[in-house]
């Protein structure tokens, strides 16, 4: 009998790739979606429109992290073997503008889910997608599973709370709960409000003559950027072990925003110096420093490896944006 998986945030970048992966592995996949006035689910349209998949191996359910009744109803109806908790307000910059809702969705939403799982007749395994933002300004470089949390933005604080609560429930109640501390990861499905997608999209628009310049904040800011498709494999591997544990998923390499600009523009034969300008409006109030991960534990215990090179990822994202803007038929990246 096929395993059942429930994904919160299935319409996001990671959720959509995870759905692809689990369906490939023969799972029955259930996803939680928010009820909105629009039906835009572009990242899973290729699954939603496939009559052999949707309604047979893929099912979507309306629920909200801040609505315990709907969430509990879905959990009891589906009775999943595995839960992948990816939903929440995930934009760091935006968390300064909406700190209360960020904490309500990301922190308290996770706690509500833990309480419901605790009461289920058959307890599923839980993967919680944590973030490198829990480290903020770390005392040591690189960061691993033993690095103390020191968040410096509302999103990081909310994730730190959620991550520690998963650990508490694992220790106190025997929950098979795991945290994946995910460093930055990108793909052609990345949202438009993230700097990686913004840069790749702008390079394509400039190449086609639809845009003349790109305005950015601090281009010296550095992150450990990987490929989302590599990272969702880590999510699945985390729940296949005999014992629950926490894992860092990262490439171990730092790159700057300026590196993204250089690779994106050079992919299309453009000189970024002619088009990129700094705009103080996009400078963050506080910028985490030296966030680079050590994934040695995941590599050893899960046999996980980041497979995609940074420059190849940015090149793929940029070419995808060019194809979309040029009106070429879209494949599923």
Coordinates of C-alpha atoms in Angstrom, one line a residue:
X1 CA 0.0 0.0 0.0
X2 CA 1.3 3.4 -0.9
X3 CA 2.6 5.7 1.8
X4 CA 0.6 8.9 2.4
X5 CA 2.4 12.2 2.7
X6 CA 0.8 15.5 3.7
X7 CA 2.6 18.7 2.7
X8 CA 1.8 22.1 4.1
X9 CA 2.9 24.8 1.7
X10 CA 2.6 22.5 -1.3
X11 CA 2.1 25.4 -3.7
X12 CA 5.4 27.0 -2.8
X13 CA 8.8 26.4 -4.4
X14 CA 9.8 23.6 -2.0
X15 CA 6.4 22.1 -1.7
X16 CA 5.9 21.7 -5.4
X17 CA 9.3 20.0 -5.9
X18 CA 8.6 17.8 -3.0
X19 CA 5.3 16.8 -4.5
X20 CA 7.1 15.9 -7.7
X21 CA 9.6 13.8 -5.8
X22 CA 7.1 11.9 -3.6
X23 CA 4.8 11.1 -6.6
X24 CA 7.9 9.7 -8.4
X25 CA 8.5 7.5 -5.4
X26 CA 4.9 6.2 -5.5
X27 CA 3.4 8.1 -2.6
X28 CA -0.2 9.3 -2.3
X29 CA 0.4 13.0 -1.8
X30 CA -2.0 15.4 0.0
X31 CA -1.4 19.1 0.1
X32 CA -2.8 21.9 2.3
X33 CA -3.7 25.1 0.4
X34 CA -5.1 28.4 1.6
X35 CA -8.6 29.4 0.4
X36 CA -8.1 32.7 -1.5
X37 CA -10.0 34.6 -4.1
X38 CA -7.7 33.4 -6.8
X39 CA -6.9 29.9 -8.0
X40 CA -3.3 30.6 -9.0
X41 CA -1.2 27.5 -8.2
X42 CA 1.3 27.8 -11.0
X43 CA 4.0 25.7 -9.4
X44 CA 1.8 22.6 -9.3
X45 CA -0.3 23.3 -12.4
X46 CA 1.5 20.5 -14.3
X47 CA 0.2 18.1 -11.6
X48 CA -3.2 19.7 -11.1
X49 CA -4.0 19.5 -14.8
X50 CA -2.8 15.9 -15.2
X51 CA -6.0 13.8 -14.9
X52 CA -4.0 10.6 -14.2
X53 CA -2.5 12.3 -11.1
X54 CA -4.9 14.8 -9.6
X55 CA -7.8 13.1 -7.7
X56 CA -6.0 9.8 -7.9
X57 CA -2.5 10.2 -6.3
X58 CA -2.6 13.9 -5.5
X59 CA -5.2 15.6 -3.4
X60 CA -5.5 19.2 -2.2
X61 CA -7.3 20.3 1.0
X62 CA -8.3 23.8 2.1
X63 CA -7.0 24.6 5.6
X64 CA -5.1 27.4 7.5
X65 CA -2.3 27.2 10.0
X66 CA -4.2 29.7 12.2
X67 CA -7.5 27.7 12.0
X68 CA -7.1 24.6 14.2
X69 CA -10.5 23.2 13.2
X70 CA -9.8 22.9 9.5
X71 CA -6.2 21.7 10.0
X72 CA -7.3 19.0 12.5
X73 CA -10.0 17.9 10.1
X74 CA -7.5 17.4 7.3
X75 CA -5.1 15.5 9.5
X76 CA -7.7 13.1 10.7
X77 CA -9.2 12.6 7.3
X78 CA -5.9 12.0 5.6
X79 CA -4.1 10.1 8.4
X80 CA -0.7 10.6 6.8
X81 CA 2.4 8.5 7.4
X82 CA 4.6 11.5 6.9
X83 CA 4.0 15.2 7.3
X84 CA 6.3 17.8 5.6
X85 CA 5.7 21.2 7.3
X86 CA 6.9 23.8 4.8
X87 CA 4.2 26.5 5.1
X88 CA 4.7 29.9 6.7
X89 CA 5.6 33.5 6.0
X90 CA 9.1 32.9 4.6
X91 CA 10.3 36.3 3.4
X92 CA 12.9 37.8 5.7
X93 CA 12.6 41.4 4.7
X94 CA 8.8 41.2 4.9
X95 CA 9.0 39.9 8.4
X96 CA 10.0 43.3 9.6
X97 CA 6.8 44.8 8.2
X98 CA 4.5 42.1 9.4
X99 CA 6.2 40.6 12.5
X100 CA 3.0 39.5 14.3
X101 CA 1.6 37.5 11.4
X102 CA 5.0 36.1 10.7
X103 CA 5.2 34.7 14.2
X104 CA 1.6 33.7 14.2
X105 CA 2.0 31.6 11.0
X106 CA 5.6 30.4 11.4
X107 CA 5.9 29.9 15.2
X108 CA 2.4 29.3 16.5
X109 CA 1.3 27.5 13.4
X110 CA 4.0 24.9 14.0
X111 CA 3.0 24.6 17.7
X112 CA -0.6 24.0 16.7
X113 CA 0.4 21.3 14.3
X114 CA 2.6 19.6 16.9
X115 CA -0.3 19.5 19.4
X116 CA -2.6 18.0 16.8
X117 CA -0.1 15.4 15.8
X118 CA 0.4 14.5 19.5
X119 CA -3.3 13.7 19.7
X120 CA -3.6 11.6 16.5
X121 CA -4.5 7.9 16.9
X122 CA -1.5 7.0 14.8
X123 CA 1.3 9.4 15.0
X124 CA 2.9 10.4 11.7
X125 CA 6.6 11.3 11.2
X126 CA 7.1 15.1 10.9
X127 CA 9.7 17.1 8.9
X128 CA 9.9 20.7 9.8
X129 CA 11.6 23.1 7.4
X130 CA 13.8 25.3 9.6
X131 CA 16.1 28.0 8.3
X132 CA 19.7 29.3 8.5
X133 CA 18.1 32.5 9.7
X134 CA 18.0 30.9 13.2
X135 CA 21.7 31.5 13.4
X136 CA 21.6 35.3 12.6
X137 CA 25.0 36.5 13.5
X138 CA 26.8 33.2 14.5
X139 CA 29.9 33.1 16.7
X140 CA 31.3 30.2 14.6
X141 CA 31.7 29.6 10.9
X142 CA 30.5 27.3 9.3
X143 CA 27.3 26.5 11.2
X144 CA 26.1 23.0 12.0
X145 CA 23.5 21.3 14.2
X146 CA 25.3 22.3 17.4
X147 CA 25.6 26.0 16.6
X148 CA 23.6 28.2 19.1
X149 CA 20.7 30.1 17.7
X150 CA 21.1 33.9 17.5
X151 CA 18.4 35.2 15.2
X152 CA 18.3 38.9 14.3
X153 CA 15.0 39.3 12.4
X154 CA 11.4 38.4 13.2
X155 CA 11.5 35.5 10.7
X156 CA 14.5 34.0 12.3
X157 CA 13.0 34.3 15.8
X158 CA 9.8 32.6 14.7
X159 CA 11.8 29.8 13.0
X160 CA 14.0 29.4 16.1
X161 CA 10.8 29.0 18.3
X162 CA 9.3 26.4 15.9
X163 CA 12.6 24.5 15.6
X164 CA 13.0 24.2 19.3
X165 CA 9.4 23.2 19.9
X166 CA 9.9 20.3 17.4
X167 CA 12.9 19.2 19.5
X168 CA 10.8 19.6 22.8
X169 CA 8.0 17.4 21.4
X170 CA 10.5 14.8 20.2
X171 CA 12.1 14.5 23.6
X172 CA 9.0 14.9 25.8
X173 CA 6.5 12.9 23.8
X174 CA 8.6 10.6 21.6
X175 CA 7.4 12.3 18.4
X176 CA 9.4 11.3 15.3
X177 CA 10.0 15.0 14.6
X178 CA 12.9 16.3 12.6
X179 CA 14.2 19.7 11.8
X180 CA 15.9 20.4 8.5
X181 CA 17.9 23.6 8.9
X182 CA 17.8 24.8 5.3
X183 CA 20.3 27.3 4.0
X184 CA 19.2 29.4 1.1
X185 CA 18.0 27.4 -1.9
X186 CA 16.7 28.6 -5.3
X187 CA 15.2 27.4 -8.5
X188 CA 13.2 28.6 -11.5
X189 CA 10.2 28.3 -9.3
X190 CA 11.5 30.9 -6.8
X191 CA 9.0 33.7 -5.9
X192 CA 9.4 37.0 -7.6
X193 CA 10.0 38.9 -4.3
X194 CA 13.3 37.1 -3.7
X195 CA 16.5 38.7 -4.8
X196 CA 17.7 35.7 -6.9
X197 CA 14.5 35.7 -9.0
X198 CA 14.5 39.5 -9.2
X199 CA 18.0 39.5 -10.7
X200 CA 17.4 36.7 -13.2
X201 CA 14.1 38.2 -14.3
X202 CA 15.7 41.6 -14.7
X203 CA 18.6 40.3 -16.8
X204 CA 16.1 38.6 -19.1
X205 CA 14.0 41.7 -19.4
X206 CA 17.0 43.9 -20.2
X207 CA 18.2 41.4 -22.8
X208 CA 14.8 41.7 -24.5
X209 CA 14.8 45.5 -24.2
X210 CA 11.8 45.6 -21.8
X211 CA 13.8 47.0 -19.0
X212 CA 16.8 49.3 -18.8
X213 CA 18.1 49.0 -15.3
X214 CA 18.0 46.9 -12.1
X215 CA 18.0 48.5 -8.7
X216 CA 19.3 46.5 -5.7
X217 CA 20.3 47.0 -2.1
X218 CA 23.6 45.7 -0.7
X219 CA 25.2 43.6 -3.4
X220 CA 28.0 42.5 -1.1
X221 CA 25.6 40.5 1.1
X222 CA 26.6 36.9 1.1
X223 CA 24.7 33.6 1.5
X224 CA 25.1 29.9 1.1
X225 CA 22.9 29.3 -2.0
X226 CA 21.9 25.8 -3.2
X227 CA 19.4 24.2 -5.5
X228 CA 15.9 23.6 -4.0
X229 CA 15.6 20.3 -5.9
X230 CA 18.6 19.0 -4.0
X231 CA 17.2 20.2 -0.7
X232 CA 13.8 18.5 -1.0
X233 CA 15.7 15.2 -1.5
X234 CA 17.2 15.9 1.9
X235 CA 13.7 16.4 3.4
X236 CA 12.6 13.0 2.2
X237 CA 15.8 11.3 3.4
X238 CA 15.4 12.8 6.8
X239 CA 12.2 10.9 7.5
X240 CA 13.4 7.5 6.1
X241 CA 15.8 6.8 9.0
X242 CA 15.3 4.7 12.1
X243 CA 15.7 7.6 14.5
X244 CA 14.5 11.2 14.3
X245 CA 17.2 13.8 14.2
X246 CA 18.0 17.3 13.0
X247 CA 20.1 18.1 9.9
X248 CA 21.8 21.1 8.3
X249 CA 21.3 21.3 4.5
X250 CA 23.8 23.6 2.8
X251 CA 26.5 23.7 0.1
X252 CA 29.3 25.1 2.4
X253 CA 30.1 27.9 0.0
X254 CA 29.5 31.6 0.3
X255 CA 28.4 33.7 -2.7
X256 CA 27.4 37.4 -2.8
X257 CA 24.4 39.1 -4.4
X258 CA 26.9 40.6 -6.7
X259 CA 28.0 37.0 -7.8
X260 CA 24.3 36.3 -8.8
X261 CA 24.3 39.5 -10.8
X262 CA 27.5 38.6 -12.6
X263 CA 26.4 35.1 -13.5
X264 CA 22.9 36.1 -14.5
X265 CA 24.0 38.9 -16.8
X266 CA 27.0 37.1 -18.3
X267 CA 24.7 34.2 -19.1
X268 CA 22.9 36.5 -21.5
X269 CA 26.0 38.4 -22.7
X270 CA 25.2 41.5 -20.7
X271 CA 27.5 43.8 -18.7
X272 CA 26.0 44.4 -15.3
X273 CA 28.0 47.6 -14.8
X274 CA 25.8 49.3 -17.4
X275 CA 22.5 48.3 -15.9
X276 CA 22.7 47.7 -12.1
X277 CA 22.4 50.5 -9.6
X278 CA 22.2 50.6 -5.8
X279 CA 19.0 51.8 -4.2
X280 CA 18.9 52.6 -0.5
X281 CA 15.2 51.6 -0.3
X282 CA 16.2 47.9 -0.6
X283 CA 18.8 48.0 2.2
X284 CA 17.7 45.8 5.1
X285 CA 17.6 47.1 8.6
X286 CA 19.8 44.2 9.8
X287 CA 21.8 41.8 7.6
X288 CA 22.9 38.4 8.9
X289 CA 26.6 37.8 8.5
X290 CA 28.6 34.7 7.6
X291 CA 25.7 32.3 7.2
X292 CA 27.4 29.3 5.6
X293 CA 26.5 25.7 6.5
X294 CA 28.3 22.5 7.3
X295 CA 26.2 19.6 6.0
X296 CA 28.7 16.9 7.1
X297 CA 26.1 15.2 9.3
X298 CA 23.6 14.9 6.5
X299 CA 26.3 13.7 4.1
X300 CA 27.4 11.0 6.5
X301 CA 24.1 9.8 7.9
X302 CA 21.7 10.4 5.0
X303 CA 24.2 10.1 2.1
X304 CA 22.9 13.5 0.9
X305 CA 24.9 15.7 -1.3
X306 CA 24.3 19.1 -2.9
X307 CA 24.6 18.2 -6.6
X308 CA 24.1 21.5 -8.5
X309 CA 26.8 24.1 -8.9
X310 CA 25.9 27.7 -8.0
X311 CA 26.8 29.1 -11.5
X312 CA 24.7 26.4 -13.2
X313 CA 21.7 27.1 -11.1
X314 CA 21.8 30.9 -11.8
X315 CA 22.3 30.2 -15.4
X316 CA 19.3 27.9 -15.6
X317 CA 17.1 30.4 -13.7
X318 CA 18.1 33.2 -16.1
X319 CA 17.5 31.2 -19.2
X320 CA 14.1 30.1 -17.9
X321 CA 13.2 33.8 -17.3
X322 CA 14.2 34.6 -20.8
X323 CA 12.1 31.8 -22.3
X324 CA 9.1 32.9 -20.2
X325 CA 9.4 36.6 -21.2
X326 CA 9.9 35.6 -24.8
X327 CA 6.7 33.6 -24.8
X328 CA 8.3 30.3 -25.5
X329 CA 6.3 27.2 -24.4
X330 CA 7.1 26.5 -20.8
X331 CA 8.5 23.2 -19.7
X332 CA 8.4 22.2 -16.1
X333 CA 11.7 23.2 -14.5

